mmCIF file with all atom_site columns, C-alpha atoms in Angstrom:
data_model
loop_
_atom_site.group_PDB
_atom_site.id
_atom_site.type_symbol
_atom_site.label_atom_id
_atom_site.label_alt_id
_atom_site.label_comp_id
_atom_site.label_asym_id
_atom_site.label_entity_id
_atom_site.label_seq_id
_atom_site.pdbx_PDB_ins_code
_atom_site.Cartn_x
_atom_site.Cartn_y
_atom_site.Cartn_z
_atom_site.occupancy
_atom_site.B_iso_or_equiv
_atom_site.pdbx_formal_charge
_atom_site.auth_seq_id
_atom_site.auth_comp_id
_atom_site.auth_asym_id
_atom_site.auth_atom_id
_atom_site.pdbx_PDB_model_num
ATOM 1  C CA . MET A 1 1  ? 95.547  -48.171 96.531  1.00 0.00 ? 1128 MET A CA 1
ATOM 2  C CA . GLN A 1 2  ? 92.416  -46.308 97.646  1.00 0.00 ? 1129 GLN A CA 1
ATOM 3  C CA . LYS A 1 3  ? 94.225  -42.968 97.996  1.00 0.00 ? 1130 LYS A CA 1
ATOM 4  C CA . ILE A 1 4  ? 95.324  -42.874 94.352  1.00 0.00 ? 1131 ILE A CA 1
ATOM 5  C CA . PRO A 1 5  ? 92.304  -40.876 93.042  1.00 0.00 ? 1132 PRO A CA 1
ATOM 6  C CA . GLY A 1 6  ? 92.783  -38.310 95.816  1.00 0.00 ? 1133 GLY A CA 1
ATOM 7  C CA . LEU A 1 7  ? 96.496  -38.082 95.089  1.00 0.00 ? 1134 LEU A CA 1
ATOM 8  C CA . ILE A 1 8  ? 95.891  -37.595 91.362  1.00 0.00 ? 1135 ILE A CA 1
ATOM 9  C CA . SER A 1 9  ? 93.241  -34.963 92.115  1.00 0.00 ? 1136 SER A CA 1
ATOM 10 C CA . ILE A 1 10 ? 95.916  -33.004 94.028  1.00 0.00 ? 1137 ILE A CA 1
ATOM 11 C CA . LEU A 1 11 ? 98.653  -33.656 91.464  1.00 0.00 ? 1138 LEU A CA 1
ATOM 12 C CA . ILE A 1 12 ? 96.711  -32.281 88.461  1.00 0.00 ? 1139 ILE A CA 1
ATOM 13 C CA . PRO A 1 13 ? 96.099  -28.772 89.831  1.00 0.00 ? 1140 PRO A CA 1
ATOM 14 C CA . SER A 1 14 ? 99.586  -28.652 91.360  1.00 0.00 ? 1141 SER A CA 1
ATOM 15 C CA . VAL A 1 15 ? 101.232 -29.185 87.976  1.00 0.00 ? 1142 VAL A CA 1
ATOM 16 C CA . LEU A 1 16 ? 98.807  -26.760 86.336  1.00 0.00 ? 1143 LEU A CA 1
ATOM 17 C CA . THR A 1 17 ? 99.564  -24.148 88.995  1.00 0.00 ? 1144 THR A CA 1
ATOM 18 C CA . LEU A 1 18 ? 103.281 -24.479 88.286  1.00 0.00 ? 1145 LEU A CA 1
ATOM 19 C CA . LEU A 1 19 ? 102.612 -24.027 84.553  1.00 0.00 ? 1146 LEU A CA 1
ATOM 20 C CA . ILE A 1 20 ? 100.466 -20.939 85.180  1.00 0.00 ? 1147 ILE A CA 1
ATOM 21 C CA . VAL A 1 21 ? 103.051 -19.366 87.499  1.00 0.00 ? 1148 VAL A CA 1
ATOM 22 C CA . ASN A 1 22 ? 105.709 -20.073 84.884  1.00 0.00 ? 1149 ASN A CA 1
ATOM 23 C CA . PHE A 1 23 ? 103.483 -18.481 82.218  1.00 0.00 ? 1150 PHE A CA 1
ATOM 24 C CA . LEU A 1 24 ? 102.925 -15.333 84.287  1.00 0.00 ? 1151 LEU A CA 1
ATOM 25 C CA . PHE A 1 25 ? 106.517 -14.828 85.458  1.00 0.00 ? 1152 PHE A CA 1
ATOM 26 C CA . ASP A 1 26 ? 108.430 -16.557 82.605  1.00 0.00 ? 1153 ASP A CA 1
ATOM 27 C CA . ILE A 1 27 ? 110.709 -18.510 84.928  1.00 0.00 ? 1154 ILE A CA 1
ATOM 28 C CA . VAL A 1 28 ? 111.551 -21.206 82.365  1.00 0.00 ? 1155 VAL A CA 1
ATOM 29 C CA . SER A 1 29 ? 111.107 -20.466 78.682  1.00 0.00 ? 1156 SER A CA 1
ATOM 30 C CA . LEU A 1 30 ? 108.469 -22.821 77.272  1.00 0.00 ? 1157 LEU A CA 1
ATOM 31 C CA . LYS A 1 31 ? 106.960 -22.672 73.802  1.00 0.00 ? 1158 LYS A CA 1
ATOM 32 C CA . ILE A 1 32 ? 103.372 -23.417 74.900  1.00 0.00 ? 1159 ILE A CA 1
ATOM 33 C CA . GLN A 1 33 ? 102.340 -19.725 74.934  1.00 0.00 ? 1160 GLN A CA 1
ATOM 34 C CA . GLY A 1 34 ? 98.779  -19.369 76.339  1.00 0.00 ? 1161 GLY A CA 1
ATOM 35 C CA . MET A 1 35 ? 98.049  -23.061 76.858  1.00 0.00 ? 1162 MET A CA 1
ATOM 36 C CA . PRO A 1 36 ? 98.554  -22.978 80.657  1.00 0.00 ? 1163 PRO A CA 1
ATOM 37 C CA . LEU A 1 37 ? 95.466  -20.769 80.852  1.00 0.00 ? 1164 LEU A CA 1
ATOM 38 C CA . VAL A 1 38 ? 93.456  -23.258 78.758  1.00 0.00 ? 1165 VAL A CA 1
ATOM 39 C CA . PHE A 1 39 ? 94.590  -26.492 80.440  1.00 0.00 ? 1166 PHE A CA 1
ATOM 40 C CA . PRO A 1 40 ? 92.487  -25.935 83.613  1.00 0.00 ? 1167 PRO A CA 1
ATOM 41 C CA . PHE A 1 41 ? 89.283  -25.931 81.541  1.00 0.00 ? 1168 PHE A CA 1
ATOM 42 C CA . ILE A 1 42 ? 90.122  -29.436 80.310  1.00 0.00 ? 1169 ILE A CA 1
ATOM 43 C CA . LEU A 1 43 ? 91.960  -31.062 83.211  1.00 0.00 ? 1170 LEU A CA 1
ATOM 44 C CA . CYS A 1 44 ? 90.361  -29.579 86.333  1.00 0.00 ? 1171 CYS A CA 1
ATOM 45 C CA . PRO A 1 45 ? 86.951  -31.218 85.795  1.00 0.00 ? 1172 PRO A CA 1
ATOM 46 C CA . ILE A 1 46 ? 88.774  -34.552 85.451  1.00 0.00 ? 1173 ILE A CA 1
ATOM 47 C CA . GLY A 1 47 ? 90.708  -33.862 88.654  1.00 0.00 ? 1174 GLY A CA 1
ATOM 48 C CA . ALA A 1 48 ? 87.552  -32.829 90.494  1.00 0.00 ? 1175 ALA A CA 1
ATOM 49 C CA . ALA A 1 49 ? 85.791  -36.003 89.338  1.00 0.00 ? 1176 ALA A CA 1
ATOM 50 C CA . LEU A 1 50 ? 88.711  -38.113 90.557  1.00 0.00 ? 1177 LEU A CA 1
ATOM 51 C CA . GLY A 1 51 ? 88.621  -36.267 93.866  1.00 0.00 ? 1178 GLY A CA 1
ATOM 52 C CA . PHE A 1 52 ? 84.899  -36.918 94.128  1.00 0.00 ? 1179 PHE A CA 1
ATOM 53 C CA . VAL A 1 53 ? 85.413  -40.639 93.432  1.00 0.00 ? 1180 VAL A CA 1
ATOM 54 C CA . GLY A 1 54 ? 88.190  -40.762 96.020  1.00 0.00 ? 1181 GLY A CA 1
ATOM 55 C CA . TYR A 1 55 ? 86.021  -38.943 98.539  1.00 0.00 ? 1182 TYR A CA 1
ATOM 56 C CA . LYS A 1 56 ? 83.142  -41.368 97.984  1.00 0.00 ? 1183 LYS A CA 1
ATOM 57 C CA . MET A 1 57 ? 85.497  -44.330 98.420  1.00 0.00 ? 1184 MET A CA 1
ATOM 58 C CA . ASN A 1 58 ? 87.049  -43.471 101.779 1.00 0.00 ? 1185 ASN A CA 1
ATOM 59 C CA . ARG A 1 59 ? 86.064  -39.915 102.893 1.00 0.00 ? 1186 ARG A CA 1
ATOM 60 C CA . ASP A 1 60 ? 89.609  -38.613 103.291 1.00 0.00 ? 1187 ASP A CA 1
ATOM 61 C CA . LYS A 1 61 ? 90.790  -35.015 103.484 1.00 0.00 ? 1188 LYS A CA 1
ATOM 62 C CA . LEU A 1 62 ? 93.185  -35.472 100.558 1.00 0.00 ? 1189 LEU A CA 1
ATOM 63 C CA . SER A 1 63 ? 90.321  -35.963 98.112  1.00 0.00 ? 1190 SER A CA 1
ATOM 64 C CA . LEU A 1 64 ? 88.358  -33.090 99.607  1.00 0.00 ? 1191 LEU A CA 1
ATOM 65 C CA . VAL A 1 65 ? 91.329  -30.753 99.220  1.00 0.00 ? 1192 VAL A CA 1
ATOM 66 C CA . GLY A 1 66 ? 91.731  -32.023 95.650  1.00 0.00 ? 1193 GLY A CA 1
ATOM 67 C CA . ILE A 1 67 ? 88.125  -31.172 94.833  1.00 0.00 ? 1194 ILE A CA 1
ATOM 68 C CA . ILE A 1 68 ? 88.462  -27.663 96.265  1.00 0.00 ? 1195 ILE A CA 1
ATOM 69 C CA . PHE A 1 69 ? 91.830  -27.053 94.590  1.00 0.00 ? 1196 PHE A CA 1
ATOM 70 C CA . ASN A 1 70 ? 90.460  -28.140 91.204  1.00 0.00 ? 1197 ASN A CA 1
ATOM 71 C CA . ILE A 1 71 ? 87.401  -25.909 91.496  1.00 0.00 ? 1198 ILE A CA 1
ATOM 72 C CA . VAL A 1 72 ? 89.497  -22.876 92.490  1.00 0.00 ? 1199 VAL A CA 1
ATOM 73 C CA . LEU A 1 73 ? 91.937  -23.512 89.656  1.00 0.00 ? 1200 LEU A CA 1
ATOM 74 C CA . PHE A 1 74 ? 89.062  -23.940 87.190  1.00 0.00 ? 1201 PHE A CA 1
ATOM 75 C CA . VAL A 1 75 ? 87.687  -20.489 88.109  1.00 0.00 ? 1202 VAL A CA 1
ATOM 76 C CA . SER A 1 76 ? 91.039  -18.661 88.291  1.00 0.00 ? 1203 SER A CA 1
ATOM 77 C CA . PRO A 1 77 ? 91.682  -18.279 84.493  1.00 0.00 ? 1204 PRO A CA 1
ATOM 78 C CA . ILE A 1 78 ? 88.171  -16.876 84.111  1.00 0.00 ? 1205 ILE A CA 1
ATOM 79 C CA . LEU A 1 79 ? 88.861  -14.308 86.829  1.00 0.00 ? 1206 LEU A CA 1
ATOM 80 C CA . TYR A 1 80 ? 92.278  -13.579 85.300  1.00 0.00 ? 1207 TYR A CA 1
ATOM 81 C CA . ASN A 1 81 ? 90.646  -12.724 81.976  1.00 0.00 ? 1208 ASN A CA 1
ATOM 82 C CA . ILE A 1 82 ? 87.856  -10.663 83.554  1.00 0.00 ? 1209 ILE A CA 1
ATOM 83 C CA . ILE A 1 83 ? 90.244  -8.670  85.742  1.00 0.00 ? 1210 ILE A CA 1
ATOM 84 C CA . GLY A 1 84 ? 92.595  -8.168  82.784  1.00 0.00 ? 1211 GLY A CA 1
ATOM 85 C CA . ILE A 1 85 ? 89.806  -6.798  80.623  1.00 0.00 ? 1212 ILE A CA 1
ATOM 86 C CA . LEU A 1 86 ? 88.511  -4.525  83.396  1.00 0.00 ? 1213 LEU A CA 1
ATOM 87 C CA . THR A 1 87 ? 91.934  -3.074  84.198  1.00 0.00 ? 1214 THR A CA 1
ATOM 88 C CA . GLN A 1 88 ? 93.671  -3.079  80.799  1.00 0.00 ? 1215 GLN A CA 1
ATOM 89 C CA . GLY A 1 89 ? 90.714  -2.607  78.472  1.00 0.00 ? 1216 GLY A CA 1
ATOM 90 C CA . ALA A 1 90 ? 89.680  -4.719  75.517  1.00 0.00 ? 1217 ALA A CA 1
#
C-alpha cells in the first residue's frame, strides 16, 4: 500500500513516453494530434509530487526514479521545441 505513490509516479511518465513516441513515429494512428507534447506539462508535476510523497513515506528507489523520470519528461517537450526551432527555423 505504501508503494502506490511511487508506482503511479513511474506509470504516468511511462504512458506519456509511449504517447510521445507514437506521436513522433506514428506507430498507431491516434486523433490527438499535438496533445502528447502538452500532456507532460499537466501530468508530470502531479507525478513528481506523488513520487515526492512516496519518497517521504518510505525512502524507496521506485519513488526516486519516478521523480527523476517526471522531471526529465517535463523538460523534454521544451527541448524538442527549442531544437526544432533552431534546426528548422520559425
